[in-house]
PDB file of C-alpha atoms in Angstrom:
ATOM      1  CA  MET A   1     -46.601  25.451  33.224  1.00 74.00           C
ATOM      2  CA  GLY A   2     -44.136  25.790  36.086  1.00 95.00           C
ATOM      3  CA  SER A   3     -41.766  28.621  36.851  1.00 97.00           C
ATOM      4  CA  LEU A   4     -38.776  26.398  35.977  1.00 98.00           C
ATOM      5  CA  ASP A   5     -40.030  24.843  32.739  1.00 98.00           C
ATOM      6  CA  GLY A   6     -37.112  24.066  30.446  1.00 97.00           C
ATOM      7  CA  ARG A   7     -34.536  24.258  33.222  1.00 98.00           C
ATOM      8  CA  VAL A   8     -31.956  21.582  34.090  1.00 99.00           C
ATOM      9  CA  ALA A   9     -30.800  21.324  37.696  1.00 99.00           C
ATOM     10  CA  ILE A  10     -28.147  19.364  39.575  1.00 99.00           C
ATOM     11  CA  ILE A  11     -28.804  18.816  43.282  1.00 99.00           C
ATOM     12  CA  THR A  12     -26.118  17.144  45.384  1.00 98.00           C
ATOM     13  CA  GLY A  13     -26.985  15.191  48.502  1.00 98.00           C
ATOM     14  CA  ALA A  14     -30.425  14.500  47.037  1.00 98.00           C
ATOM     15  CA  SER A  15     -31.114  11.052  48.471  1.00 98.00           C
ATOM     16  CA  ARG A  16     -32.774  12.356  51.628  1.00 97.00           C
ATOM     17  CA  GLY A  17     -33.448  15.396  53.809  1.00 96.00           C
ATOM     18  CA  ILE A  18     -33.074  18.932  52.488  1.00 98.00           C
ATOM     19  CA  GLY A  19     -31.625  17.872  49.140  1.00 98.00           C
ATOM     20  CA  ALA A  20     -34.493  15.490  48.413  1.00 98.00           C
ATOM     21  CA  ASN A  21     -37.052  18.163  49.304  1.00 98.00           C
ATOM     22  CA  ILE A  22     -35.334  20.676  47.021  1.00 98.00           C
ATOM     23  CA  ALA A  23     -35.251  18.171  44.160  1.00 98.00           C
ATOM     24  CA  ARG A  24     -38.964  17.469  44.466  1.00 98.00           C
ATOM     25  CA  ARG A  25     -39.806  21.185  44.634  1.00 98.00           C
ATOM     26  CA  LEU A  26     -37.762  22.159  41.589  1.00 98.00           C
ATOM     27  CA  ALA A  27     -39.134  19.208  39.622  1.00 98.00           C
ATOM     28  CA  ALA A  28     -42.694  20.185  40.550  1.00 98.00           C
ATOM     29  CA  GLU A  29     -42.007  23.564  38.928  1.00 98.00           C
ATOM     30  CA  GLY A  30     -40.888  21.945  35.677  1.00 98.00           C
ATOM     31  CA  ALA A  31     -37.122  21.542  36.029  1.00 98.00           C
ATOM     32  CA  ALA A  32     -35.437  18.327  34.920  1.00 98.00           C
ATOM     33  CA  VAL A  33     -33.448  17.323  37.987  1.00 99.00           C
ATOM     34  CA  ALA A  34     -30.262  15.272  38.215  1.00 99.00           C
ATOM     35  CA  LEU A  35     -30.114  13.808  41.710  1.00 99.00           C
ATOM     36  CA  VAL A  36     -26.571  13.263  42.969  1.00 98.00           C
ATOM     37  CA  ALA A  37     -25.606  11.060  45.922  1.00 98.00           C
ATOM     38  CA  ARG A  38     -23.633   7.910  46.596  1.00 97.00           C
ATOM     39  CA  THR A  39     -26.705   6.003  47.834  1.00 97.00           C
ATOM     40  CA  LEU A  40     -28.262   4.726  44.633  1.00 97.00           C
ATOM     41  CA  GLU A  41     -30.612   2.038  45.934  1.00 97.00           C
ATOM     42  CA  PRO A  42     -32.583   1.620  49.178  1.00 94.00           C
ATOM     43  CA  ASP A  43     -31.124  -0.422  52.036  1.00 92.00           C
ATOM     44  CA  THR A  44     -27.533   0.260  50.980  1.00 93.00           C
ATOM     45  CA  SER A  45     -26.892   2.960  53.598  1.00 93.00           C
ATOM     46  CA  PRO A  46     -27.329   3.128  57.371  1.00 91.00           C
ATOM     47  CA  LEU A  47     -29.680   6.071  56.739  1.00 92.00           C
ATOM     48  CA  PRO A  48     -33.012   5.849  54.927  1.00 93.00           C
ATOM     49  CA  GLY A  49     -33.390   7.240  51.426  1.00 95.00           C
ATOM     50  CA  SER A  50     -31.796   6.786  48.012  1.00 98.00           C
ATOM     51  CA  ILE A  51     -31.705   8.693  44.744  1.00 98.00           C
ATOM     52  CA  SER A  52     -33.461   5.859  42.895  1.00 98.00           C
ATOM     53  CA  GLU A  53     -36.398   6.127  45.292  1.00 98.00           C
ATOM     54  CA  MET A  54     -36.522   9.891  44.861  1.00 98.00           C
ATOM     55  CA  VAL A  55     -36.401   9.593  41.072  1.00 98.00           C
ATOM     56  CA  ARG A  56     -39.360   7.218  41.114  1.00 98.00           C
ATOM     57  CA  ARG A  57     -41.260   9.522  43.458  1.00 98.00           C
ATOM     58  CA  ILE A  58     -40.665  12.575  41.269  1.00 98.00           C
ATOM     59  CA  GLN A  59     -41.604  10.684  38.126  1.00 98.00           C
ATOM     60  CA  ALA A  60     -44.783   9.402  39.777  1.00 98.00           C
ATOM     61  CA  ASP A  61     -45.683  13.049  40.413  1.00 98.00           C
ATOM     62  CA  GLY A  62     -45.191  13.828  36.719  1.00 98.00           C
ATOM     63  CA  GLY A  63     -41.696  15.306  36.958  1.00 98.00           C
ATOM     64  CA  ARG A  64     -38.456  14.623  35.107  1.00 98.00           C
ATOM     65  CA  ALA A  65     -35.629  13.169  37.184  1.00 98.00           C
ATOM     66  CA  ALA A  66     -32.590  10.930  36.870  1.00 98.00           C
ATOM     67  CA  ALA A  67     -30.082   9.442  39.286  1.00 98.00           C
ATOM     68  CA  VAL A  68     -26.419  10.403  38.955  1.00 98.00           C
ATOM     69  CA  GLN A  69     -24.617   8.199  41.451  1.00 98.00           C
ATOM     70  CA  ALA A  70     -21.421   9.839  42.655  1.00 98.00           C
ATOM     71  CA  ASP A  71     -19.458  10.109  45.872  1.00 98.00           C
ATOM     72  CA  ILE A  72     -18.451  13.746  46.081  1.00 98.00           C
ATOM     73  CA  THR A  73     -15.772  12.917  48.642  1.00 97.00           C
ATOM     74  CA  VAL A  74     -13.981  11.289  45.684  1.00 98.00           C
ATOM     75  CA  PRO A  75     -12.563  13.973  43.346  1.00 98.00           C
ATOM     76  CA  GLN A  76     -12.694  11.652  40.333  1.00 98.00           C
ATOM     77  CA  ASP A  77     -16.455  11.219  40.823  1.00 98.00           C
ATOM     78  CA  VAL A  78     -16.978  14.977  41.007  1.00 98.00           C
ATOM     79  CA  GLU A  79     -15.346  15.399  37.600  1.00 98.00           C
ATOM     80  CA  THR A  80     -18.098  13.325  35.937  1.00 98.00           C
ATOM     81  CA  ILE A  81     -21.241  14.891  37.429  1.00 99.00           C
ATOM     82  CA  VAL A  82     -21.916  17.808  35.085  1.00 99.00           C
ATOM     83  CA  GLU A  83     -21.075  15.816  31.962  1.00 98.00           C
ATOM     84  CA  ARG A  84     -23.383  12.962  33.000  1.00 98.00           C
ATOM     85  CA  ALA A  85     -26.246  15.310  33.897  1.00 98.00           C
ATOM     86  CA  GLU A  86     -25.968  17.097  30.562  1.00 98.00           C
ATOM     87  CA  ALA A  87     -25.940  13.787  28.690  1.00 98.00           C
ATOM     88  CA  LEU A  88     -29.301  13.044  30.327  1.00 98.00           C
ATOM     89  CA  PHE A  89     -31.053  16.405  30.069  1.00 98.00           C
ATOM     90  CA  GLY A  90     -28.986  18.940  28.144  1.00 98.00           C
ATOM     91  CA  PRO A  91     -27.149  22.062  29.347  1.00 98.00           C
ATOM     92  CA  VAL A  92     -27.234  22.576  33.101  1.00 98.00           C
ATOM     93  CA  ASP A  93     -28.387  26.019  34.208  1.00 98.00           C
ATOM     94  CA  THR A  94     -29.036  25.358  37.909  1.00 99.00           C
ATOM     95  CA  LEU A  95     -26.686  23.951  40.541  1.00 99.00           C
ATOM     96  CA  VAL A  96     -27.592  23.344  44.177  1.00 99.00           C
ATOM     97  CA  ASN A  97     -24.548  22.450  46.275  1.00 99.00           C
ATOM     98  CA  ASN A  98     -26.365  20.816  49.172  1.00 98.00           C
ATOM     99  CA  ALA A  99     -24.392  17.741  50.244  1.00 98.00           C
ATOM    100  CA  GLY A 100     -22.864  18.070  53.686  1.00 96.00           C
ATOM    101  CA  VAL A 101     -21.626  16.232  56.735  1.00 95.00           C
ATOM    102  CA  ASN A 102     -20.731  17.164  60.288  1.00 95.00           C
ATOM    103  CA  PHE A 103     -18.668  15.333  62.872  1.00 95.00           C
ATOM    104  CA  TYR A 104     -19.475  17.026  66.153  1.00 93.00           C
ATOM    105  CA  GLY A 105     -16.772  17.465  68.748  1.00 95.00           C
ATOM    106  CA  PRO A 106     -13.962  19.766  69.930  1.00 96.00           C
ATOM    107  CA  ALA A 107     -12.017  21.238  67.015  1.00 97.00           C
ATOM    108  CA  LEU A 108      -8.650  20.130  68.363  1.00 97.00           C
ATOM    109  CA  GLU A 109      -9.811  16.513  68.519  1.00 97.00           C
ATOM    110  CA  ILE A 110     -11.161  16.014  64.996  1.00 97.00           C
ATOM    111  CA  THR A 111      -9.154  13.459  63.042  1.00 98.00           C
ATOM    112  CA  PRO A 112      -7.368  14.469  59.840  1.00 98.00           C
ATOM    113  CA  LYS A 113      -9.503  11.971  57.912  1.00 98.00           C
ATOM    114  CA  ARG A 114     -12.779  13.518  59.077  1.00 98.00           C
ATOM    115  CA  TYR A 115     -11.474  17.059  58.640  1.00 97.00           C
ATOM    116  CA  GLY A 116     -10.379  16.268  55.083  1.00 98.00           C
ATOM    117  CA  LEU A 117     -13.688  14.596  54.253  1.00 98.00           C
ATOM    118  CA  MET A 118     -15.677  17.618  55.440  1.00 98.00           C
ATOM    119  CA  PHE A 119     -13.637  20.028  53.348  1.00 98.00           C
ATOM    120  CA  GLN A 120     -13.792  17.814  50.259  1.00 98.00           C
ATOM    121  CA  MET A 121     -17.580  17.481  50.503  1.00 98.00           C
ATOM    122  CA  MET A 122     -18.506  21.053  51.430  1.00 98.00           C
ATOM    123  CA  VAL A 123     -15.696  23.191  49.941  1.00 98.00           C
ATOM    124  CA  HIS A 124     -13.649  21.448  47.272  1.00 98.00           C
ATOM    125  CA  ALA A 125     -16.535  19.646  45.537  1.00 98.00           C
ATOM    126  CA  PRO A 126     -18.833  22.704  45.304  1.00 98.00           C
ATOM    127  CA  PHE A 127     -15.915  24.795  44.031  1.00 98.00           C
ATOM    128  CA  ARG A 128     -15.086  22.243  41.350  1.00 99.00           C
ATOM    129  CA  LEU A 129     -18.728  21.794  40.330  1.00 99.00           C
ATOM    130  CA  CYS A 130     -18.950  25.547  39.846  1.00 99.00           C
ATOM    131  CA  GLN A 131     -15.846  25.440  37.664  1.00 99.00           C
ATOM    132  CA  LEU A 132     -17.419  22.687  35.569  1.00 99.00           C
ATOM    133  CA  ALA A 133     -20.950  24.110  35.312  1.00 99.00           C
ATOM    134  CA  VAL A 134     -20.502  27.878  35.113  1.00 98.00           C
ATOM    135  CA  PRO A 135     -18.816  28.170  31.688  1.00 98.00           C
ATOM    136  CA  GLY A 136     -21.898  26.668  30.056  1.00 98.00           C
ATOM    137  CA  MET A 137     -24.156  28.952  32.055  1.00 99.00           C
ATOM    138  CA  VAL A 138     -22.186  32.002  30.956  1.00 98.00           C
ATOM    139  CA  GLU A 139     -22.294  30.826  27.341  1.00 98.00           C
ATOM    140  CA  HIS A 140     -26.103  30.654  27.496  1.00 98.00           C
ATOM    141  CA  GLY A 141     -26.426  33.907  29.446  1.00 98.00           C
ATOM    142  CA  ARG A 142     -28.249  32.452  32.423  1.00 98.00           C
ATOM    143  CA  GLY A 143     -27.514  30.396  35.515  1.00 98.00           C
ATOM    144  CA  TRP A 144     -28.539  29.911  39.118  1.00 99.00           C
ATOM    145  CA  ILE A 145     -26.223  28.554  41.822  1.00 99.00           C
ATOM    146  CA  VAL A 146     -27.416  27.983  45.381  1.00 99.00           C
ATOM    147  CA  ASN A 147     -24.844  26.969  47.989  1.00 99.00           C
ATOM    148  CA  ILE A 148     -26.440  25.498  51.099  1.00 98.00           C
ATOM    149  CA  THR A 149     -24.799  27.186  54.068  1.00 98.00           C
ATOM    150  CA  SER A 150     -25.403  27.447  57.816  1.00 97.00           C
ATOM    151  CA  LYS A 151     -25.501  30.078  60.511  1.00 95.00           C
ATOM    152  CA  GLN A 152     -22.547  28.177  61.952  1.00 94.00           C
ATOM    153  CA  ALA A 153     -20.491  29.957  59.272  1.00 97.00           C
ATOM    154  CA  ARG A 154     -20.968  33.217  61.151  1.00 96.00           C
ATOM    155  CA  HIS A 155     -18.707  34.428  63.952  1.00 96.00           C
ATOM    156  CA  PRO A 156     -20.002  34.319  67.539  1.00 95.00           C
ATOM    157  CA  ILE A 157     -19.878  37.572  69.456  1.00 96.00           C
ATOM    158  CA  GLY A 158     -17.924  37.343  72.710  1.00 96.00           C
ATOM    159  CA  PRO A 159     -16.579  36.898  75.230  1.00 96.00           C
ATOM    160  CA  PRO A 160     -18.675  35.762  76.903  1.00 94.00           C
ATOM    161  CA  TYR A 161     -19.703  33.495  74.030  1.00 94.00           C
ATOM    162  CA  PRO A 162     -23.141  31.975  73.390  1.00 88.00           C
ATOM    163  CA  ASP A 163     -23.485  28.282  74.220  1.00 86.00           C
ATOM    164  CA  TRP A 164     -23.822  27.250  70.581  1.00 86.00           C
ATOM    165  CA  ALA A 165     -20.348  28.623  69.817  1.00 92.00           C
ATOM    166  CA  SER A 166     -18.799  25.632  71.582  1.00 93.00           C
ATOM    167  CA  ASP A 167     -21.249  22.945  70.502  1.00 90.00           C
ATOM    168  CA  GLY A 168     -18.682  21.084  68.386  1.00 94.00           C
ATOM    169  CA  CYS A 169     -19.313  22.757  65.023  1.00 94.00           C
ATOM    170  CA  THR A 170     -16.104  24.720  64.444  1.00 97.00           C
ATOM    171  CA  PRO A 171     -14.773  22.648  61.486  1.00 97.00           C
ATOM    172  CA  TYR A 172     -18.274  22.530  59.976  1.00 97.00           C
ATOM    173  CA  GLY A 173     -18.573  26.297  60.363  1.00 97.00           C
ATOM    174  CA  MET A 174     -15.170  26.734  58.719  1.00 98.00           C
ATOM    175  CA  CYS A 175     -16.378  24.806  55.681  1.00 98.00           C
ATOM    176  CA  LYS A 176     -19.592  26.781  55.400  1.00 98.00           C
ATOM    177  CA  SER A 177     -17.726  30.057  55.837  1.00 98.00           C
ATOM    178  CA  ALA A 178     -15.487  29.107  52.915  1.00 98.00           C
ATOM    179  CA  LEU A 179     -18.589  28.258  50.887  1.00 98.00           C
ATOM    180  CA  ASP A 180     -20.074  31.680  51.649  1.00 98.00           C
ATOM    181  CA  ARG A 181     -16.886  33.353  50.461  1.00 98.00           C
ATOM    182  CA  LEU A 182     -17.126  31.361  47.249  1.00 98.00           C
ATOM    183  CA  THR A 183     -20.671  32.677  46.880  1.00 99.00           C
ATOM    184  CA  THR A 184     -19.782  36.338  47.256  1.00 98.00           C
ATOM    185  CA  GLY A 185     -16.562  36.137  45.265  1.00 98.00           C
ATOM    186  CA  LEU A 186     -18.055  34.212  42.370  1.00 98.00           C
ATOM    187  CA  ALA A 187     -21.058  36.535  42.330  1.00 99.00           C
ATOM    188  CA  ALA A 188     -18.682  39.463  41.892  1.00 98.00           C
ATOM    189  CA  GLU A 189     -16.693  37.737  39.156  1.00 98.00           C
ATOM    190  CA  LEU A 190     -19.864  36.791  37.251  1.00 98.00           C
ATOM    191  CA  GLU A 191     -21.693  40.097  37.569  1.00 98.00           C
ATOM    192  CA  GLY A 192     -23.354  40.974  34.286  1.00 98.00           C
ATOM    193  CA  THR A 193     -23.213  37.464  32.814  1.00 98.00           C
ATOM    194  CA  GLY A 194     -26.727  36.422  33.810  1.00 98.00           C
ATOM    195  CA  VAL A 195     -25.435  33.950  36.404  1.00 99.00           C
ATOM    196  CA  GLY A 196     -26.530  34.456  40.004  1.00 98.00           C
ATOM    197  CA  VAL A 197     -24.752  32.869  42.976  1.00 99.00           C
ATOM    198  CA  ASN A 198     -26.319  32.802  46.432  1.00 99.00           C
ATOM    199  CA  SER A 199     -25.965  31.058  49.784  1.00 99.00           C
ATOM    200  CA  LEU A 200     -29.020  29.752  51.615  1.00 99.00           C
ATOM    201  CA  GLY A 201     -29.104  28.399  55.153  1.00 98.00           C
ATOM    202  CA  THR A 202     -31.763  27.164  57.507  1.00 97.00           C
ATOM    203  CA  SER A 203     -33.379  29.575  59.936  1.00 97.00           C
ATOM    204  CA  GLY A 204     -34.031  26.803  62.424  1.00 95.00           C
ATOM    205  CA  LEU A 205     -33.509  23.122  62.987  1.00 93.00           C
ATOM    206  CA  VAL A 206     -34.389  20.677  60.209  1.00 93.00           C
ATOM    207  CA  MET A 207     -34.683  17.118  61.499  1.00 82.00           C
ATOM    208  CA  THR A 208     -33.138  15.284  58.561  1.00 85.00           C
ATOM    209  CA  PRO A 209     -32.122  11.627  59.012  1.00 79.00           C
ATOM    210  CA  GLY A 210     -28.488  12.656  59.391  1.00 76.00           C
ATOM    211  CA  VAL A 211     -29.223  15.384  61.931  1.00 76.00           C
ATOM    212  CA  ALA A 212     -31.343  12.998  63.963  1.00 67.00           C
ATOM    213  CA  VAL A 213     -28.384  10.620  64.286  1.00 69.00           C
ATOM    214  CA  VAL A 214     -25.500  12.958  65.118  1.00 72.00           C
ATOM    215  CA  SER A 215     -26.725  16.374  66.249  1.00 76.00           C
ATOM    216  CA  PRO A 216     -26.846  17.517  69.865  1.00 76.00           C
ATOM    217  CA  HIS A 217     -29.695  19.816  68.837  1.00 76.00           C
ATOM    218  CA  THR A 218     -33.268  18.587  69.097  1.00 84.00           C
ATOM    219  CA  PRO A 219     -36.748  20.113  69.018  1.00 85.00           C
ATOM    220  CA  ASP A 220     -36.375  20.434  72.776  1.00 83.00           C
ATOM    221  CA  ASN A 221     -33.517  22.948  72.561  1.00 84.00           C
ATOM    222  CA  ALA A 222     -33.929  24.574  69.128  1.00 88.00           C
ATOM    223  CA  PRO A 223     -36.901  25.845  67.109  1.00 93.00           C
ATOM    224  CA  VAL A 224     -37.790  23.593  64.168  1.00 95.00           C
ATOM    225  CA  GLU A 225     -38.591  25.128  60.805  1.00 97.00           C
ATOM    226  CA  PRO A 226     -41.086  23.578  58.348  1.00 96.00           C
ATOM    227  CA  ASP A 227     -39.626  20.797  56.192  1.00 94.00           C
ATOM    228  CA  SER A 228     -40.778  22.735  53.128  1.00 97.00           C
ATOM    229  CA  ALA A 229     -38.939  25.960  53.988  1.00 98.00           C
ATOM    230  CA  MET A 230     -35.567  25.248  52.396  1.00 98.00           C
ATOM    231  CA  ALA A 231     -37.179  23.888  49.228  1.00 98.00           C
ATOM    232  CA  ASP A 232     -39.478  26.907  48.941  1.00 98.00           C
ATOM    233  CA  ALA A 233     -36.599  29.312  49.571  1.00 98.00           C
ATOM    234  CA  THR A 234     -34.404  27.575  46.997  1.00 99.00           C
ATOM    235  CA  LEU A 235     -37.189  27.890  44.454  1.00 98.00           C
ATOM    236  CA  ALA A 236     -37.556  31.572  45.317  1.00 98.00           C
ATOM    237  CA  LEU A 237     -33.884  32.123  44.473  1.00 98.00           C
ATOM    238  CA  CYS A 238     -33.947  29.977  41.336  1.00 98.00           C
ATOM    239  CA  ALA A 239     -37.153  31.444  39.882  1.00 98.00           C
ATOM    240  CA  THR A 240     -35.663  34.955  39.612  1.00 98.00           C
ATOM    241  CA  PRO A 241     -34.666  36.530  36.282  1.00 98.00           C
ATOM    242  CA  PRO A 242     -31.106  35.610  35.224  1.00 98.00           C
ATOM    243  CA  GLY A 243     -28.484  37.397  37.281  1.00 98.00           C
ATOM    244  CA  SER A 244     -31.007  39.622  39.052  1.00 98.00           C
ATOM    245  CA  VAL A 245     -30.381  38.223  42.553  1.00 98.00           C
ATOM    246  CA  THR A 246     -26.781  37.409  43.379  1.00 99.00           C
ATOM    247  CA  GLY A 247     -24.200  37.539  46.159  1.00 98.00           C
ATOM    248  CA  ARG A 248     -26.727  37.039  48.943  1.00 98.00           C
ATOM    249  CA  ILE A 249     -26.162  35.040  52.117  1.00 98.00           C
ATOM    250  CA  THR A 250     -29.653  34.465  53.405  1.00 98.00           C
ATOM    251  CA  TYR A 251     -31.740  32.096  55.515  1.00 98.00           C
ATOM    252  CA  SER A 252     -34.927  30.252  54.677  1.00 98.00           C
ATOM    253  CA  MET A 253     -37.619  31.868  56.804  1.00 97.00           C
ATOM    254  CA  ASP A 254     -36.118  35.343  56.412  1.00 97.00           C
ATOM    255  CA  LEU A 255     -36.088  34.988  52.634  1.00 98.00           C
ATOM    256  CA  LEU A 256     -39.679  33.737  52.649  1.00 98.00           C
ATOM    257  CA  GLY A 257     -40.754  36.658  54.847  1.00 98.00           C
ATOM    258  CA  GLN A 258     -42.167  34.379  57.519  1.00 97.00           C
ATOM    259  CA  PRO A 259     -41.719  35.237  61.211  1.00 94.00           C
ATOM    260  CA  PHE A 260     -39.577  32.729  63.069  1.00 95.00           C
ATOM    261  CA  PRO A 261     -38.400  32.653  66.706  1.00 93.00           C
ATOM    262  CA  ASP A 262     -34.751  33.220  67.542  1.00 88.00           C
ATOM    263  CA  GLY A 263     -33.024  29.971  68.348  1.00 87.00           C
ATOM    264  CA  PRO A 264     -29.537  29.245  69.643  1.00 84.00           C
ATOM    265  CA  TRP A 265     -28.057  30.630  66.400  1.00 84.00           C
ATOM    266  CA  ALA A 266     -29.655  34.090  66.566  1.00 90.00           C
ATOM    267  CA  LEU A 267     -28.099  36.439  64.017  1.00 92.00           C
ATOM    268  CA  SER A 268     -27.965  39.116  66.701  1.00 90.00           C
ATOM    269  CA  ALA A 269     -25.357  36.988  68.525  1.00 91.00           C
ATOM    270  CA  THR A 270     -23.080  36.805  65.456  1.00 94.00           C
ATOM    271  CA  PHE A 271     -21.221  39.004  63.032  1.00 94.00           C
TER     272      PHE A 271
END
């Protein structure tokens, strides 16, 4: 028996990278996982990975998984996700808002289209999914929400400012900061209901397919954390008793209690 037997989880951005690792980890602990992404089949995206492939991989390992194809940059798609997941597996008690995107560059030069897409994917969609999923969680007296955040949500101390503060991540950091405020505010509103809401970010660099394509950060200029860290940390948050851990903004290696070197996003250089 796994620590998540009987649980039903939605994971967005689950076709590759961090989301795929989280889906596999939760499924290995017994959760039925609904994998959400727009890439349903292999070779239909410039990046490797699809939710159909991940479903087959999880099922081959003995887990329960299903693909819920949706583009969370499209509000109409977001409206269907919880209903479709519950039609497959029953009431959803776990939601991992993982999907994200970053367009690096100076804040004043980002196009309105890219700015709007980032906020829809990383702010509006997670907020709406919470609105759709939480009432059922409250009704059943238990729920676990994990919002995948970033140290880029924090404020750099300066002047003088650390180099990473001007590495082209201001709009991305704005989105993640809004997501963190959703975490703390919703945690306060749901106190005593059995629903916990937490934010989890990486302690170091994770070389996902998307990061490898667009990020200026590489293993040469930033410490790389184990690929398993975010999945293990997500499980640690989701395996807690209902409502017992909530309102936390934490980072993978810190949560796991594993020493990790300071990188360019050292917490000591932020507030």
